[in-house]
Amino acid sequence: MGVKNELFVIILDYFRTYLPSMHKCSRHTIRTYQVVLEQFLDYIKTKNNIKLYDVTFSMLNKNSLSDYLEYVEVSRHCTVSTRNHRRACILSFMKYAANYNIEASVIFEEFKTVIKARETKRPVKYMSQLAVQSIIKQPNCSTPKGMRDMFLLIFLYQTGARVQEVVDVRLCDIRLDKFATVTLH
């Protein structure tokens, strides 16, 4: 007995083989892509009033993608950035599927014509110098843990590093020359 729905065979290969092994995506990235694709297919399923396993490539088109992205932004109250990210995830899958299915290659070309929504750039709000000083003064410097905490707060502030970047710093990454430097990874 042959496979009824090639869409799901390609989806399975995309998540089990391509993303983790060939594209070297983290499990978090893979999970995000899965959630997006599941939500998109669920939207198609609901819109067509069918069961999930009955969704096929033929139900995917420019209008279904546009409608889904509109649904994400309006009904689910997501930001334009989230909408654009979902679009990118779906396009990534369709690009992969286009290599294995002729119908998917046509759909992928159609999907590419759905343009990204324009994002309004908001200015970044910074903490005042007084607020930063107040935070840095919080640890009790008379204890070893307090000294450690103050050092980490000052280190974070002076380097602009993210927490994971600080965690990844090794001793060989720190230079205490005339001008102290640190290499962040």
GROMACS .gro file of C-alpha atoms in nm:
model
  185
    1MET     CA    1   0.000   0.000   0.000
    2GLY     CA    2   0.149   0.337  -0.105
    3VAL     CA    3   0.168   0.653   0.097
    4LYS     CA    4  -0.157   0.847   0.075
    5ASN     CA    5  -0.022   1.192   0.151
    6GLU     CA    6   0.327   1.289   0.038
    7LEU     CA    7   0.306   1.620   0.231
    8PHE     CA    8   0.344   1.444   0.566
    9VAL     CA    9   0.625   1.219   0.443
   10ILE     CA   10   0.822   1.529   0.341
   11ILE     CA   11   0.738   1.703   0.670
   12LEU     CA   12   0.867   1.404   0.866
   13ASP     CA   13   1.192   1.398   0.668
   14TYR     CA   14   1.231   1.775   0.707
   15PHE     CA   15   1.214   1.754   1.087
   16ARG     CA   16   1.392   1.422   1.140
   17THR     CA   17   1.672   1.450   0.886
   18TYR     CA   18   1.714   1.785   0.715
   19LEU     CA   19   1.693   2.034   1.005
   20PRO     CA   20   1.893   1.838   1.264
   21SER     CA   21   2.150   1.663   1.044
   22MET     CA   22   2.195   1.865   0.728
   23HIS     CA   23   2.105   2.217   0.843
   24LYS     CA   24   2.245   2.163   1.196
   25CYS     CA   25   1.956   2.341   1.372
   26SER     CA   26   1.923   2.330   1.748
   27ARG     CA   27   1.636   2.136   1.901
   28HIS     CA   28   1.481   2.470   2.003
   29THR     CA   29   1.483   2.595   1.644
   30ILE     CA   30   1.339   2.267   1.521
   31ARG     CA   31   1.064   2.285   1.782
   32THR     CA   32   0.980   2.641   1.677
   33TYR     CA   33   0.954   2.536   1.312
   34GLN     CA   34   0.733   2.243   1.413
   35VAL     CA   35   0.496   2.465   1.610
   36VAL     CA   36   0.467   2.709   1.318
   37LEU     CA   37   0.403   2.436   1.060
   38GLU     CA   38   0.154   2.258   1.289
   39GLN     CA   39  -0.032   2.584   1.341
   40PHE     CA   40  -0.038   2.658   0.968
   41LEU     CA   41  -0.167   2.311   0.881
   42ASP     CA   42  -0.421   2.331   1.163
   43TYR     CA   43  -0.540   2.662   1.015
   44ILE     CA   44  -0.576   2.497   0.670
   45LYS     CA   45  -0.757   2.201   0.828
   46THR     CA   46  -1.004   2.424   1.011
   47LYS     CA   47  -1.058   2.652   0.711
   48ASN     CA   48  -1.138   2.353   0.487
   49ASN     CA   49  -1.331   2.167   0.757
   50ILE     CA   50  -1.129   1.847   0.712
   51LYS     CA   51  -0.912   1.618   0.920
   52LEU     CA   52  -0.544   1.702   0.952
   53TYR     CA   53  -0.425   1.398   0.753
   54ASP     CA   54  -0.644   1.512   0.462
   55VAL     CA   55  -0.447   1.836   0.416
   56THR     CA   56  -0.249   1.815   0.092
   57PHE     CA   57  -0.014   2.033  -0.110
   58SER     CA   58  -0.307   2.127  -0.334
   59MET     CA   59  -0.468   2.316  -0.043
   60LEU     CA   60  -0.164   2.538  -0.002
   61ASN     CA   61  -0.150   2.854  -0.208
   62LYS     CA   62  -0.070   3.222  -0.186
   63ASN     CA   63  -0.414   3.303  -0.044
   64SER     CA   64  -0.397   3.036   0.226
   65LEU     CA   65  -0.058   3.167   0.340
   66SER     CA   66  -0.174   3.531   0.332
   67ASP     CA   67  -0.491   3.443   0.523
   68TYR     CA   68  -0.293   3.249   0.782
   69LEU     CA   69  -0.048   3.536   0.835
   70GLU     CA   70  -0.338   3.777   0.873
   71TYR     CA   71  -0.495   3.538   1.125
   72VAL     CA   72  -0.166   3.526   1.321
   73GLU     CA   73  -0.145   3.903   1.342
   74VAL     CA   74  -0.512   3.994   1.393
   75SER     CA   75  -0.684   3.700   1.566
   76ARG     CA   76  -0.386   3.573   1.767
   77HIS     CA   77  -0.265   3.928   1.840
   78CYS     CA   78   0.094   3.856   1.739
   79THR     CA   79   0.343   4.122   1.640
   80VAL     CA   80   0.450   4.193   1.285
   81SER     CA   81   0.786   4.042   1.375
   82THR     CA   82   0.617   3.715   1.476
   83ARG     CA   83   0.412   3.720   1.157
   84ASN     CA   84   0.727   3.761   0.948
   85HIS     CA   85   0.904   3.487   1.142
   86ARG     CA   86   0.615   3.246   1.077
   87ARG     CA   87   0.630   3.335   0.708
   88ALA     CA   88   1.004   3.260   0.704
   89CYS     CA   89   0.954   2.921   0.876
   90ILE     CA   90   0.687   2.817   0.627
   91LEU     CA   91   0.897   2.935   0.330
   92SER     CA   92   1.192   2.736   0.463
   93PHE     CA   93   0.985   2.419   0.469
   94MET     CA   94   0.837   2.483   0.124
   95LYS     CA   95   1.184   2.545  -0.020
   96TYR     CA   96   1.286   2.205   0.113
   97ALA     CA   97   0.966   2.038  -0.012
   98ALA     CA   98   1.016   2.192  -0.356
   99ASN     CA   99   1.318   1.965  -0.401
  100TYR     CA  100   1.101   1.654  -0.365
  101ASN     CA  101   0.764   1.743  -0.509
  102ILE     CA  102   0.680   1.928  -0.832
  103GLU     CA  103   0.357   2.068  -0.690
  104ALA     CA  104   0.550   2.198  -0.388
  105SER     CA  105   0.795   2.380  -0.616
  106VAL     CA  106   0.509   2.570  -0.777
  107ILE     CA  107   0.361   2.650  -0.436
  108PHE     CA  108   0.701   2.766  -0.309
  109GLU     CA  109   0.730   3.014  -0.598
  110GLU     CA  110   0.379   3.136  -0.518
  111PHE     CA  111   0.458   3.167  -0.145
  112LYS     CA  112   0.764   3.380  -0.221
  113THR     CA  113   0.534   3.648  -0.362
  114VAL     CA  114   0.374   3.696  -0.017
  115ILE     CA  115   0.585   3.985   0.102
  116LYS     CA  116   0.700   4.047   0.455
  117ALA     CA  117   0.488   4.287   0.655
  118ARG     CA  118   0.655   4.617   0.729
  119GLU     CA  119   0.771   4.653   1.089
  120THR     CA  120   0.769   4.985   1.267
  121LYS     CA  121   1.097   5.039   1.447
  122ARG     CA  122   1.061   5.150   1.805
  123PRO     CA  123   1.348   5.326   1.976
  124VAL     CA  124   1.533   5.119   2.232
  125LYS     CA  125   1.472   5.238   2.587
  126TYR     CA  126   1.781   5.248   2.804
  127MET     CA  127   1.809   5.247   3.179
  128SER     CA  128   1.925   5.570   3.336
  129GLN     CA  129   2.269   5.584   3.491
  130LEU     CA  130   2.107   5.619   3.832
  131ALA     CA  131   1.902   5.302   3.777
  132VAL     CA  132   2.213   5.106   3.670
  133GLN     CA  133   2.404   5.231   3.975
  134SER     CA  134   2.116   5.128   4.202
  135ILE     CA  135   2.117   4.774   4.058
  136ILE     CA  136   2.495   4.738   4.086
  137LYS     CA  137   2.484   4.848   4.453
  138GLN     CA  138   2.232   4.575   4.545
  139PRO     CA  139   2.476   4.288   4.622
  140ASN     CA  140   2.630   4.279   4.971
  141CYS     CA  141   3.001   4.326   4.896
  142SER     CA  142   3.106   4.208   5.243
  143THR     CA  143   3.035   3.847   5.140
  144PRO     CA  144   3.206   3.639   4.869
  145LYS     CA  145   2.875   3.581   4.691
  146GLY     CA  146   2.798   3.952   4.705
  147MET     CA  147   3.138   4.034   4.549
  148ARG     CA  148   3.075   3.771   4.281
  149ASP     CA  149   2.729   3.912   4.205
  150MET     CA  150   2.859   4.269   4.186
  151PHE     CA  151   3.140   4.158   3.954
  152LEU     CA  152   2.892   3.983   3.725
  153LEU     CA  153   2.661   4.286   3.715
  154ILE     CA  154   2.951   4.519   3.631
  155PHE     CA  155   3.084   4.269   3.376
  156LEU     CA  156   2.744   4.246   3.207
  157TYR     CA  157   2.709   4.625   3.203
  158GLN     CA  158   3.062   4.698   3.078
  159THR     CA  159   3.063   4.435   2.804
  160GLY     CA  160   2.700   4.450   2.694
  161ALA     CA  161   2.714   4.069   2.692
  162ARG     CA  162   2.413   3.844   2.702
  163VAL     CA  163   2.391   3.596   2.987
  164GLN     CA  164   2.485   3.300   2.764
  165GLU     CA  165   2.785   3.492   2.631
  166VAL     CA  166   2.904   3.548   2.988
  167VAL     CA  167   2.854   3.179   3.068
  168ASP     CA  168   3.067   3.088   2.764
  169VAL     CA  169   3.361   3.314   2.859
  170ARG     CA  170   3.680   3.121   2.938
  171LEU     CA  171   3.989   3.253   3.118
  172CYS     CA  172   4.179   3.267   2.789
  173ASP     CA  173   3.909   3.506   2.657
  174ILE     CA  174   3.999   3.773   2.915
  175ARG     CA  175   4.298   4.008   2.859
  176LEU     CA  176   4.404   4.230   3.148
  177ASP     CA  177   4.655   4.444   2.955
  178LYS     CA  178   4.664   4.825   2.955
  179PHE     CA  179   4.322   4.812   2.791
  180ALA     CA  180   4.129   4.518   2.937
  181THR     CA  181   3.931   4.320   2.678
  182VAL     CA  182   3.716   4.013   2.668
  183THR     CA  183   3.624   3.797   2.370
  184LEU     CA  184   3.258   3.698   2.365
  185HIS     CA  185   3.131   3.386   2.187
   0.00000   0.00000   0.00000
